[in-house]
PDB file of C-alpha atoms in Angstrom:
ATOM      1  CA  MET A   1      -4.500  -9.239  17.361  1.00  0.00           C
ATOM      2  CA  ASP A   2      -6.804  -8.633  13.715  1.00  0.00           C
ATOM      3  CA  SER A   3     -10.071  -6.761  16.484  1.00  0.00           C
ATOM      4  CA  ASP A   4      -7.403  -4.472  17.328  1.00  0.00           C
ATOM      5  CA  LEU A   5      -6.061  -3.612  14.164  1.00  0.00           C
ATOM      6  CA  GLU A   6      -9.482  -3.279  13.112  1.00  0.00           C
ATOM      7  CA  THR A   7      -9.553  -0.956  16.201  1.00  0.00           C
ATOM      8  CA  LEU A   8      -6.713   0.722  15.347  1.00  0.00           C
ATOM      9  CA  LYS A   9      -7.408   1.699  11.902  1.00  0.00           C
ATOM     10  CA  LYS A  10     -10.818   3.651  13.689  1.00  0.00           C
ATOM     11  CA  HIS A  11      -8.196   5.465  15.373  1.00  0.00           C
ATOM     12  CA  GLU A  12      -8.461   9.005  13.416  1.00  0.00           C
ATOM     13  CA  GLU A  13      -4.438   9.375  13.546  1.00  0.00           C
ATOM     14  CA  TRP A  14      -4.417   6.412  11.159  1.00  0.00           C
ATOM     15  CA  ASN A  15      -2.525   6.950   8.383  1.00  0.00           C
ATOM     16  CA  GLU A  16      -0.786   5.589   5.111  1.00  0.00           C
ATOM     17  CA  SER A  17       2.552   6.842   4.013  1.00  0.00           C
ATOM     18  CA  TYR A  18       4.371   6.804   0.612  1.00  0.00           C
ATOM     19  CA  TYR A  19       8.228   7.645   0.968  1.00  0.00           C
ATOM     20  CA  PHE A  20      10.802   7.865  -1.628  1.00  0.00           C
ATOM     21  CA  ASN A  21      14.289   8.811  -1.639  1.00  0.00           C
ATOM     22  CA  PHE A  22      17.464   8.992  -4.218  1.00  0.00           C
ATOM     23  CA  HIS A  23      21.023  10.331  -4.154  1.00  0.00           C
ATOM     24  CA  ASP A  24      22.458  11.396  -7.452  1.00  0.00           C
ATOM     25  CA  GLU A  25      26.900  10.824  -6.912  1.00  0.00           C
ATOM     26  CA  THR A  26      27.694  12.270  -9.898  1.00  0.00           C
ATOM     27  CA  ASN A  27      25.323  15.584  -9.377  1.00  0.00           C
ATOM     28  CA  ASP A  28      25.966  15.407  -5.567  1.00  0.00           C
ATOM     29  CA  LEU A  29      21.827  15.463  -6.433  1.00  0.00           C
ATOM     30  CA  THR A  30      19.348  14.688  -3.163  1.00  0.00           C
ATOM     31  CA  ALA A  31      15.484  14.190  -3.253  1.00  0.00           C
ATOM     32  CA  PHE A  32      13.100  12.995  -0.701  1.00  0.00           C
ATOM     33  CA  MET A  33       9.716  13.317  -0.428  1.00  0.00           C
ATOM     34  CA  ARG A  34       7.106  11.498   1.293  1.00  0.00           C
ATOM     35  CA  ILE A  35       2.931  11.298   0.581  1.00  0.00           C
ATOM     36  CA  GLY A  36       0.717  10.766   3.523  1.00  0.00           C
ATOM     37  CA  ASN A  37      -3.066  10.521   3.743  1.00  0.00           C
ATOM     38  CA  LYS A  38      -4.875  10.442   7.585  1.00  0.00           C
ATOM     39  CA  VAL A  39      -8.747   9.793   6.070  1.00  0.00           C
ATOM     40  CA  ASN A  40     -10.797   9.942   9.952  1.00  0.00           C
ATOM     41  CA  LYS A  41      -9.342  12.892  10.078  1.00  0.00           C
ATOM     42  CA  ASN A  42      -9.764  14.194   6.244  1.00  0.00           C
ATOM     43  CA  GLU A  43      -5.826  15.226   6.428  1.00  0.00           C
ATOM     44  CA  LYS A  44      -3.839  14.318   3.300  1.00  0.00           C
ATOM     45  CA  SER A  45       0.056  16.205   3.659  1.00  0.00           C
ATOM     46  CA  MET A  46       2.952  16.210   1.249  1.00  0.00           C
ATOM     47  CA  PHE A  47       6.897  17.101   1.582  1.00  0.00           C
ATOM     48  CA  PHE A  48       9.325  17.581  -1.336  1.00  0.00           C
ATOM     49  CA  TYR A  49      12.786  18.675  -0.631  1.00  0.00           C
ATOM     50  CA  LEU A  50      16.165  18.784  -2.086  1.00  0.00           C
ATOM     51  CA  MET A  51      19.344  19.174  -0.781  1.00  0.00           C
ATOM     52  CA  SER A  52      22.919  19.665  -2.855  1.00  0.00           C
ATOM     53  CA  PRO A  53      26.302  21.997  -1.607  1.00  0.00           C
ATOM     54  CA  TRP A  54      24.369  25.049  -3.877  1.00  0.00           C
ATOM     55  CA  LYS A  55      20.286  23.956  -2.548  1.00  0.00           C
ATOM     56  CA  LEU A  56      19.039  23.251   0.350  1.00  0.00           C
ATOM     57  CA  ALA A  57      15.099  23.639  -0.306  1.00  0.00           C
ATOM     58  CA  GLY A  58      11.688  22.297   0.354  1.00  0.00           C
ATOM     59  CA  VAL A  59       7.680  21.961   0.646  1.00  0.00           C
ATOM     60  CA  LYS A  60       5.536  20.705   3.196  1.00  0.00           C
ATOM     61  CA  LEU A  61       1.782  21.319   3.413  1.00  0.00           C
ATOM     62  CA  GLU A  62      -1.765  19.820   4.257  1.00  0.00           C
ATOM     63  CA  ALA A  63      -4.600  19.308   2.446  1.00  0.00           C
ATOM     64  CA  PRO A  64      -7.899  17.644   2.425  1.00  0.00           C
ATOM     65  CA  CYS A  65      -7.836  13.677   1.411  1.00  0.00           C
ATOM     66  CA  ASP A  66      -9.724  13.324  -2.205  1.00  0.00           C
ATOM     67  CA  ASP A  67     -10.248  10.603  -4.342  1.00  0.00           C
ATOM     68  CA  ASN A  68      -6.262  10.167  -5.161  1.00  0.00           C
ATOM     69  CA  PRO A  69      -4.383   9.260  -2.735  1.00  0.00           C
ATOM     70  CA  LEU A  70      -1.303   9.247  -4.515  1.00  0.00           C
ATOM     71  CA  SER A  71      -0.808  13.066  -5.884  1.00  0.00           C
ATOM     72  CA  ILE A  72      -0.827  16.465  -3.655  1.00  0.00           C
ATOM     73  CA  ALA A  73       0.453  19.955  -4.740  1.00  0.00           C
ATOM     74  CA  GLY A  74       2.079  18.654  -7.761  1.00  0.00           C
ATOM     75  CA  LEU A  75       3.636  15.863  -6.088  1.00  0.00           C
ATOM     76  CA  ASP A  76       2.206  12.994  -8.332  1.00  0.00           C
ATOM     77  CA  TYR A  77       3.338   9.251  -8.240  1.00  0.00           C
ATOM     78  CA  GLN A  78       2.115   6.233 -10.742  1.00  0.00           C
ATOM     79  CA  GLU A  79       2.902   2.584  -9.778  1.00  0.00           C
ATOM     80  CA  LEU A  80       4.108   1.701 -13.723  1.00  0.00           C
ATOM     81  CA  GLU A  81       4.153  -2.388 -12.247  1.00  0.00           C
ATOM     82  CA  THR A  82       4.998  -4.124  -9.370  1.00  0.00           C
ATOM     83  CA  GLY A  83       8.626  -2.388  -7.846  1.00  0.00           C
ATOM     84  CA  LYS A  84       8.504  -0.030 -10.826  1.00  0.00           C
ATOM     85  CA  TRP A  85       7.056   3.920  -9.914  1.00  0.00           C
ATOM     86  CA  ARG A  86       7.486   6.952 -11.725  1.00  0.00           C
ATOM     87  CA  LEU A  87       7.302   9.912  -9.640  1.00  0.00           C
ATOM     88  CA  THR A  88       6.697  13.381 -10.845  1.00  0.00           C
ATOM     89  CA  PHE A  89       6.949  17.344  -9.018  1.00  0.00           C
ATOM     90  CA  ASN A  90       5.825  20.445 -10.811  1.00  0.00           C
ATOM     91  CA  GLY A  91       6.127  23.440  -8.243  1.00  0.00           C
ATOM     92  CA  SER A  92       8.244  25.950  -6.068  1.00  0.00           C
ATOM     93  CA  ILE A  93      10.319  24.880  -2.893  1.00  0.00           C
ATOM     94  CA  PHE A  94      11.431  27.035  -0.712  1.00  0.00           C
ATOM     95  CA  ASN A  95      14.486  28.442   1.726  1.00  0.00           C
ATOM     96  CA  PRO A  96      13.320  29.725   4.255  1.00  0.00           C
ATOM     97  CA  GLN A  97      16.737  30.643   6.332  1.00  0.00           C
ATOM     98  CA  LYS A  98      17.478  32.446   2.403  1.00  0.00           C
ATOM     99  CA  LYS A  99      14.216  33.485   1.878  1.00  0.00           C
ATOM    100  CA  SER A 100      14.367  32.501  -1.416  1.00  0.00           C
ATOM    101  CA  GLU A 101      12.281  30.405  -3.996  1.00  0.00           C
ATOM    102  CA  CYS A 102      13.371  27.967  -6.626  1.00  0.00           C
ATOM    103  CA  LYS A 103      10.568  26.517  -9.079  1.00  0.00           C
ATOM    104  CA  VAL A 104      11.341  22.449  -9.920  1.00  0.00           C
ATOM    105  CA  ASN A 105      10.251  20.424 -12.127  1.00  0.00           C
ATOM    106  CA  MET A 106      11.073  16.702 -11.826  1.00  0.00           C
ATOM    107  CA  ASP A 107      10.154  13.200 -14.049  1.00  0.00           C
ATOM    108  CA  VAL A 108      12.229  10.091 -12.611  1.00  0.00           C
ATOM    109  CA  THR A 109      11.307   6.934 -12.799  1.00  0.00           C
ATOM    110  CA  TRP A 110      12.115   4.540  -9.835  1.00  0.00           C
ATOM    111  CA  GLU A 111      13.066   0.662 -10.274  1.00  0.00           C
ATOM    112  CA  ALA A 112      13.506  -1.590  -7.371  1.00  0.00           C
ATOM    113  CA  PHE A 113      16.718  -4.123  -6.921  1.00  0.00           C
ATOM    114  CA  ASN A 114      16.048  -6.328  -4.472  1.00  0.00           C
ATOM    115  CA  PRO A 115      12.523  -8.036  -2.839  1.00  0.00           C
ATOM    116  CA  VAL A 116      10.000  -5.992  -0.615  1.00  0.00           C
ATOM    117  CA  MET A 117      11.025  -6.023   3.110  1.00  0.00           C
ATOM    118  CA  ASP A 118       8.705  -6.834   5.560  1.00  0.00           C
ATOM    119  CA  TYR A 119       9.231  -5.511   9.048  1.00  0.00           C
ATOM    120  CA  VAL A 120       7.204  -8.335  10.442  1.00  0.00           C
ATOM    121  CA  ASP A 121      10.489 -10.623   9.683  1.00  0.00           C
ATOM    122  CA  CYS A 122      12.733  -8.848  12.311  1.00  0.00           C
ATOM    123  CA  VAL A 123       9.943  -8.414  15.610  1.00  0.00           C
ATOM    124  CA  ASP A 124       7.648 -10.290  18.095  1.00  0.00           C
ATOM    125  CA  GLU A 125       4.979  -9.875  18.868  1.00  0.00           C
ATOM    126  CA  LYS A 126       5.503  -7.649  21.782  1.00  0.00           C
ATOM    127  CA  GLU A 127       7.389  -5.371  19.761  1.00  0.00           C
ATOM    128  CA  THR A 128       4.931  -5.495  16.831  1.00  0.00           C
ATOM    129  CA  ARG A 129       2.573  -4.354  19.536  1.00  0.00           C
ATOM    130  CA  MET A 130       5.130  -1.567  20.613  1.00  0.00           C
ATOM    131  CA  SER A 131       5.412   0.095  17.496  1.00  0.00           C
ATOM    132  CA  SER A 132       1.353   0.138  16.964  1.00  0.00           C
ATOM    133  CA  ARG A 133       1.729   4.532  17.518  1.00  0.00           C
ATOM    134  CA  VAL A 134       4.003   4.901  14.814  1.00  0.00           C
ATOM    135  CA  ALA A 135       3.086   1.864  11.854  1.00  0.00           C
ATOM    136  CA  SER A 136       1.287  -1.406  12.404  1.00  0.00           C
ATOM    137  CA  GLU A 137       2.904  -2.390   8.487  1.00  0.00           C
ATOM    138  CA  HIS A 138       6.188  -0.775   7.443  1.00  0.00           C
ATOM    139  CA  TYR A 139       7.705  -2.445   3.954  1.00  0.00           C
ATOM    140  CA  GLU A 140      11.398  -1.377   2.458  1.00  0.00           C
ATOM    141  CA  GLN A 141      13.195  -1.572  -0.814  1.00  0.00           C
ATOM    142  CA  PHE A 142      16.012   0.035  -2.431  1.00  0.00           C
ATOM    143  CA  GLY A 143      16.472   0.937  -5.719  1.00  0.00           C
ATOM    144  CA  ARG A 144      17.534   3.232  -8.212  1.00  0.00           C
ATOM    145  CA  ALA A 145      16.075   6.735  -9.376  1.00  0.00           C
ATOM    146  CA  PHE A 146      16.584   8.123 -13.143  1.00  0.00           C
ATOM    147  CA  GLY A 147      15.702  10.960 -15.525  1.00  0.00           C
ATOM    148  CA  THR A 148      15.708  14.566 -15.090  1.00  0.00           C
ATOM    149  CA  ILE A 149      15.084  17.586 -12.656  1.00  0.00           C
ATOM    150  CA  THR A 150      15.285  20.947 -13.445  1.00  0.00           C
ATOM    151  CA  ILE A 151      15.851  23.769 -10.995  1.00  0.00           C
ATOM    152  CA  ASP A 152      14.472  27.335 -12.728  1.00  0.00           C
ATOM    153  CA  GLU A 153      16.296  26.912 -15.642  1.00  0.00           C
ATOM    154  CA  GLU A 154      18.453  24.394 -14.781  1.00  0.00           C
ATOM    155  CA  THR A 155      17.607  20.624 -16.132  1.00  0.00           C
ATOM    156  CA  PHE A 156      19.916  17.637 -14.222  1.00  0.00           C
ATOM    157  CA  GLN A 157      20.031  14.002 -15.899  1.00  0.00           C
ATOM    158  CA  VAL A 158      19.860  12.491 -12.431  1.00  0.00           C
ATOM    159  CA  ASP A 159      20.755   8.838 -12.510  1.00  0.00           C
ATOM    160  CA  GLY A 160      21.400   7.093  -8.297  1.00  0.00           C
ATOM    161  CA  ARG A 161      19.983   5.194  -6.023  1.00  0.00           C
ATOM    162  CA  GLY A 162      17.661   4.860  -2.718  1.00  0.00           C
ATOM    163  CA  GLU A 163      15.160   3.561  -0.603  1.00  0.00           C
ATOM    164  CA  ARG A 164      11.079   2.634  -0.410  1.00  0.00           C
ATOM    165  CA  ASP A 165       8.838   3.622   2.758  1.00  0.00           C
ATOM    166  CA  LEU A 166       4.848   1.893   2.552  1.00  0.00           C
ATOM    167  CA  SER A 167       4.022   2.303   6.125  1.00  0.00           C
ATOM    168  CA  ARG A 168       0.384   1.795   7.536  1.00  0.00           C
ATOM    169  CA  GLY A 169      -1.246   2.779  10.972  1.00  0.00           C
ATOM    170  CA  VAL A 170      -1.206   5.109  13.847  1.00  0.00           C
ATOM    171  CA  ARG A 171       1.263   7.840  13.354  1.00  0.00           C
ATOM    172  CA  GLU A 172       1.335   9.980  16.018  1.00  0.00           C
ATOM    173  CA  TRP A 173       4.506  12.029  16.181  1.00  0.00           C
ATOM    174  CA  ALA A 174       4.679  12.485  19.761  1.00  0.00           C
ATOM    175  CA  SER A 175       4.450   8.815  20.006  1.00  0.00           C
ATOM    176  CA  PRO A 176       8.028   8.052  19.972  1.00  0.00           C
ATOM    177  CA  LYS A 177      10.910   9.367  22.125  1.00  0.00           C
ATOM    178  CA  MET A 178      12.816   8.943  19.318  1.00  0.00           C
ATOM    179  CA  TRP A 179      13.497   7.131  15.949  1.00  0.00           C
ATOM    180  CA  MET A 180      16.811   6.365  13.824  1.00  0.00           C
ATOM    181  CA  TRP A 181      16.036   5.491  10.305  1.00  0.00           C
ATOM    182  CA  ILE A 182      19.195   5.172   8.248  1.00  0.00           C
ATOM    183  CA  ASN A 183      19.739   3.346   4.400  1.00  0.00           C
ATOM    184  CA  SER A 184      22.101   3.457   1.864  1.00  0.00           C
ATOM    185  CA  ALA A 185      23.248   1.517  -1.245  1.00  0.00           C
ATOM    186  CA  PHE A 186      26.882   0.455  -1.533  1.00  0.00           C
ATOM    187  CA  SER A 187      26.234  -1.182  -5.012  1.00  0.00           C
ATOM    188  CA  GLU A 188      23.396  -2.501  -6.730  1.00  0.00           C
ATOM    189  CA  GLU A 189      23.802  -5.967  -4.547  1.00  0.00           C
ATOM    190  CA  GLU A 190      24.405  -4.611  -1.316  1.00  0.00           C
ATOM    191  CA  ALA A 191      22.328  -2.023   0.680  1.00  0.00           C
ATOM    192  CA  PHE A 192      20.626  -1.814   4.299  1.00  0.00           C
ATOM    193  CA  ASN A 193      17.695  -0.217   6.032  1.00  0.00           C
ATOM    194  CA  LEU A 194      17.728   0.213   9.259  1.00  0.00           C
ATOM    195  CA  THR A 195      15.018   1.564  11.714  1.00  0.00           C
ATOM    196  CA  LYS A 196      15.132   1.929  15.267  1.00  0.00           C
ATOM    197  CA  LEU A 197      12.232   3.109  17.590  1.00  0.00           C
ATOM    198  CA  SER A 198      12.292   4.104  20.808  1.00  0.00           C
ATOM    199  CA  VAL A 199       8.882   3.815  23.125  1.00  0.00           C
ATOM    200  CA  GLU A 200       8.119   4.372  26.953  1.00  0.00           C
ATOM    201  CA  GLU A 201       8.329   0.504  26.618  1.00  0.00           C
ATOM    202  CA  GLY A 202      11.874  -0.265  25.388  1.00  0.00           C
ATOM    203  CA  GLU A 203      13.804  -0.488  21.467  1.00  0.00           C
ATOM    204  CA  ILE A 204      12.458  -1.897  18.420  1.00  0.00           C
ATOM    205  CA  ASP A 205      15.186  -3.067  15.819  1.00  0.00           C
ATOM    206  CA  ALA A 206      14.208  -3.818  12.274  1.00  0.00           C
ATOM    207  CA  GLY A 207      15.336  -3.516   8.919  1.00  0.00           C
ATOM    208  CA  TYR A 208      17.737  -5.528   6.248  1.00  0.00           C
ATOM    209  CA  PHE A 209      20.862  -6.315   4.777  1.00  0.00           C
ATOM    210  CA  TYR A 210      20.920  -7.287   0.988  1.00  0.00           C
ATOM    211  CA  THR A 211      23.626  -8.865  -0.092  1.00  0.00           C
ATOM    212  CA  GLY A 212      24.344 -11.939  -2.450  1.00  0.00           C
ATOM    213  CA  LYS A 213      19.697 -11.206  -3.819  1.00  0.00           C
ATOM    214  CA  VAL A 214      18.966 -11.878  -0.856  1.00  0.00           C
ATOM    215  CA  ASN A 215      17.409  -9.749   2.181  1.00  0.00           C
ATOM    216  CA  HIS A 216      19.170 -10.629   5.619  1.00  0.00           C
ATOM    217  CA  PRO A 217      16.239  -9.298   7.980  1.00  0.00           C
ATOM    218  CA  LEU A 218      18.099  -7.191  10.580  1.00  0.00           C
ATOM    219  CA  VAL A 219      16.445  -7.854  14.267  1.00  0.00           C
ATOM    220  CA  LYS A 220      19.590  -5.803  16.618  1.00  0.00           C
ATOM    221  CA  SER A 221      21.447  -3.246  16.674  1.00  0.00           C
ATOM    222  CA  MET A 222      24.171  -0.529  18.720  1.00  0.00           C
ATOM    223  CA  VAL A 223      24.305   2.582  17.191  1.00  0.00           C
ATOM    224  CA  ASP A 224      26.213   5.170  18.517  1.00  0.00           C
ATOM    225  CA  LEU A 225      25.455   8.626  17.781  1.00  0.00           C
ATOM    226  CA  GLU A 226      26.812  12.072  18.291  1.00  0.00           C
ATOM    227  CA  PHE A 227      25.435  15.629  17.520  1.00  0.00           C
ATOM    228  CA  LYS A 228      27.009  18.911  16.569  1.00  0.00           C
ATOM    229  CA  GLU A 229      25.447  21.792  18.644  1.00  0.00           C
ATOM    230  CA  GLU A 230      21.861  19.370  18.861  1.00  0.00           C
ATOM    231  CA  VAL A 231      21.796  17.987  14.707  1.00  0.00           C
ATOM    232  CA  PRO A 232      23.400  14.180  14.826  1.00  0.00           C
ATOM    233  CA  SER A 233      27.091  14.493  13.067  1.00  0.00           C
ATOM    234  CA  ARG A 234      28.551  10.759  13.061  1.00  0.00           C
ATOM    235  CA  PHE A 235      27.019   7.609  13.553  1.00  0.00           C
ATOM    236  CA  LYS A 236      28.527   3.917  13.774  1.00  0.00           C
ATOM    237  CA  MET A 237      26.454   1.441  13.964  1.00  0.00           C
ATOM    238  CA  VAL A 238      26.656  -3.217  14.769  1.00  0.00           C
ATOM    239  CA  LEU A 239      24.179  -4.550  12.734  1.00  0.00           C
ATOM    240  CA  GLU A 240      22.704  -8.154  13.924  1.00  0.00           C
ATOM    241  CA  ASP A 241      21.007 -10.102  11.667  1.00  0.00           C
ATOM    242  CA  LYS A 242      18.656 -13.083  11.956  1.00  0.00           C
ATOM    243  CA  ASP A 243      21.585 -15.949  11.383  1.00  0.00           C
ATOM    244  CA  LYS A 244      23.935 -13.671  13.338  1.00  0.00           C
ATOM    245  CA  GLN A 245      25.641 -12.591  11.667  1.00  0.00           C
ATOM    246  CA  LYS A 246      26.997  -8.199  12.164  1.00  0.00           C
ATOM    247  CA  TYR A 247      27.712  -5.913  10.230  1.00  0.00           C
ATOM    248  CA  GLU A 248      29.956  -3.156  11.223  1.00  0.00           C
ATOM    249  CA  ILE A 249      29.286   0.573   9.299  1.00  0.00           C
ATOM    250  CA  SER A 250      30.150   3.868  10.485  1.00  0.00           C
ATOM    251  CA  GLY A 251      28.063   6.836   8.481  1.00  0.00           C
ATOM    252  CA  GLU A 252      29.371  10.770   8.699  1.00  0.00           C
ATOM    253  CA  VAL A 253      26.491  13.604   7.802  1.00  0.00           C
ATOM    254  CA  VAL A 254      26.614  15.232   4.639  1.00  0.00           C
ATOM    255  CA  ARG A 255      24.230  17.521   4.752  1.00  0.00           C
ATOM    256  CA  TYR A 256      20.483  17.684   6.661  1.00  0.00           C
ATOM    257  CA  GLY A 257      17.181  19.479   6.284  1.00  0.00           C
ATOM    258  CA  LEU A 258      15.461  20.654   9.311  1.00  0.00           C
ATOM    259  CA  ILE A 259      11.793  19.579   9.411  1.00  0.00           C
ATOM    260  CA  PRO A 260       9.220  20.375  12.229  1.00  0.00           C
ATOM    261  CA  MET A 261       6.636  17.987  12.471  1.00  0.00           C
ATOM    262  CA  ASP A 262       4.806  19.211  15.549  1.00  0.00           C
ATOM    263  CA  GLU A 263       5.180  20.914  19.235  1.00  0.00           C
ATOM    264  CA  ALA A 264       7.596  18.289  20.624  1.00  0.00           C
ATOM    265  CA  MET A 265       9.667  16.798  17.667  1.00  0.00           C
ATOM    266  CA  ASN A 266      12.043  18.088  14.927  1.00  0.00           C
ATOM    267  CA  LEU A 267      12.668  15.869  11.918  1.00  0.00           C
ATOM    268  CA  TYR A 268      16.223  15.700  10.152  1.00  0.00           C
ATOM    269  CA  GLU A 269      16.850  14.226   6.955  1.00  0.00           C
ATOM    270  CA  THR A 270      20.347  13.544   6.333  1.00  0.00           C
ATOM    271  CA  LEU A 271      22.552  12.572   3.573  1.00  0.00           C
ATOM    272  CA  ALA A 272      24.969  10.662   4.925  1.00  0.00           C
ATOM    273  CA  ARG A 273      28.289   8.965   3.356  1.00  0.00           C
ATOM    274  CA  TYR A 274      28.501   5.573   5.269  1.00  0.00           C
ATOM    275  CA  THR A 275      31.765   2.924   5.117  1.00  0.00           C
ATOM    276  CA  TRP A 276      31.446  -0.705   5.714  1.00  0.00           C
ATOM    277  CA  GLU A 277      34.550  -3.038   4.120  1.00  0.00           C
ATOM    278  CA  GLY A 278      35.951  -0.416   2.588  1.00  0.00           C
ATOM    279  CA  LYS A 279      33.284   0.310   1.012  1.00  0.00           C
ATOM    280  CA  VAL A 280      31.919   3.298   0.561  1.00  0.00           C
ATOM    281  CA  GLY A 281      27.604   4.354   0.113  1.00  0.00           C
ATOM    282  CA  TYR A 282      25.315   7.250   0.649  1.00  0.00           C
ATOM    283  CA  GLY A 283      22.081   6.802   1.658  1.00  0.00           C
ATOM    284  CA  VAL A 284      19.151   8.902   3.762  1.00  0.00           C
ATOM    285  CA  ALA A 285      19.774   8.939   8.023  1.00  0.00           C
ATOM    286  CA  GLU A 286      16.924  10.178   9.451  1.00  0.00           C
ATOM    287  CA  PHE A 287      16.481  11.404  13.147  1.00  0.00           C
ATOM    288  CA  LEU A 288      13.042  12.337  14.800  1.00  0.00           C
ATOM    289  CA  ILE A 289      14.277  13.710  17.911  1.00  0.00           C
ATOM    290  CA  PRO A 290      12.761  15.761  20.354  1.00  0.00           C
ATOM    291  CA  LYS A 291      13.113  19.843  20.886  1.00  0.00           C
ATOM    292  CA  PRO A 292      15.366  21.126  22.886  1.00  0.00           C
ATOM    293  CA  GLN A 293      13.885  22.536  25.710  1.00  0.00           C
ATOM    294  CA  ARG A 294      14.328  25.710  27.233  1.00  0.00           C
ATOM    295  CA  THR A 295      14.902  27.601  29.920  1.00  0.00           C
ATOM    296  CA  PRO A 296      12.726  30.698  30.047  1.00  0.00           C
ATOM    297  CA  LEU A 297      14.380  33.565  30.989  1.00  0.00           C
TER     298      LEU A 297
END
């Protein structure tokens, strides 16, 4: 396996990705952001988006790699200590449909609630090989984000919960047939993350359900996903952990942003409302889906 990993590290699409999201219920404001580095092809990429009832805008771009892998185009991450990050953004974001632009200044501290979850605890050797064209290493953690976001002249005091993701490996967007990456926090003591990855060889399920100060690794999931005009809208899930404990969760998409990733795939980043055992939570549900095939006239 070590030789296979060394081969993958030399692949042109080898990538290290840092992703954060959070949702502030008081302001009904969601932020999600990513910095990725593909050093073998000298490409650094980023996206930064805000979603609310009155704002849906973002920015996505690429640049050459440099000596600071955690900073690009006004988006900057600083790891202050283990489990604690400072996230800043200073720049413009855009809504291409409304042809509008706004200036954003964000300064947020992100603090972890749970231990880091390593996906290696969820998958076997075969599933590890199956997912190698998406990520060889995958870590998840949820936490609290607090600070300020200024949009044009209006400043919001934000205090929300969300997820961070670190992955390393070959990242070929067209490699999976589809993926679902779903997370929510019901409280500081109860949260979950699910990845359901579909590739040619089959499906890989991974993630965790955090209760009682313990990450319970997820090994199986059933997801019933409904669409509305090609956009994910509702879903019901039954998640099963290593101890055969099952969690039944329903989700409803509140709003979404569409990020075209390449010629074949669209990435939908959605804010979803979740219910589990009478409790309500909010979090991002991400869907990588093939673009609709249009019949030529």
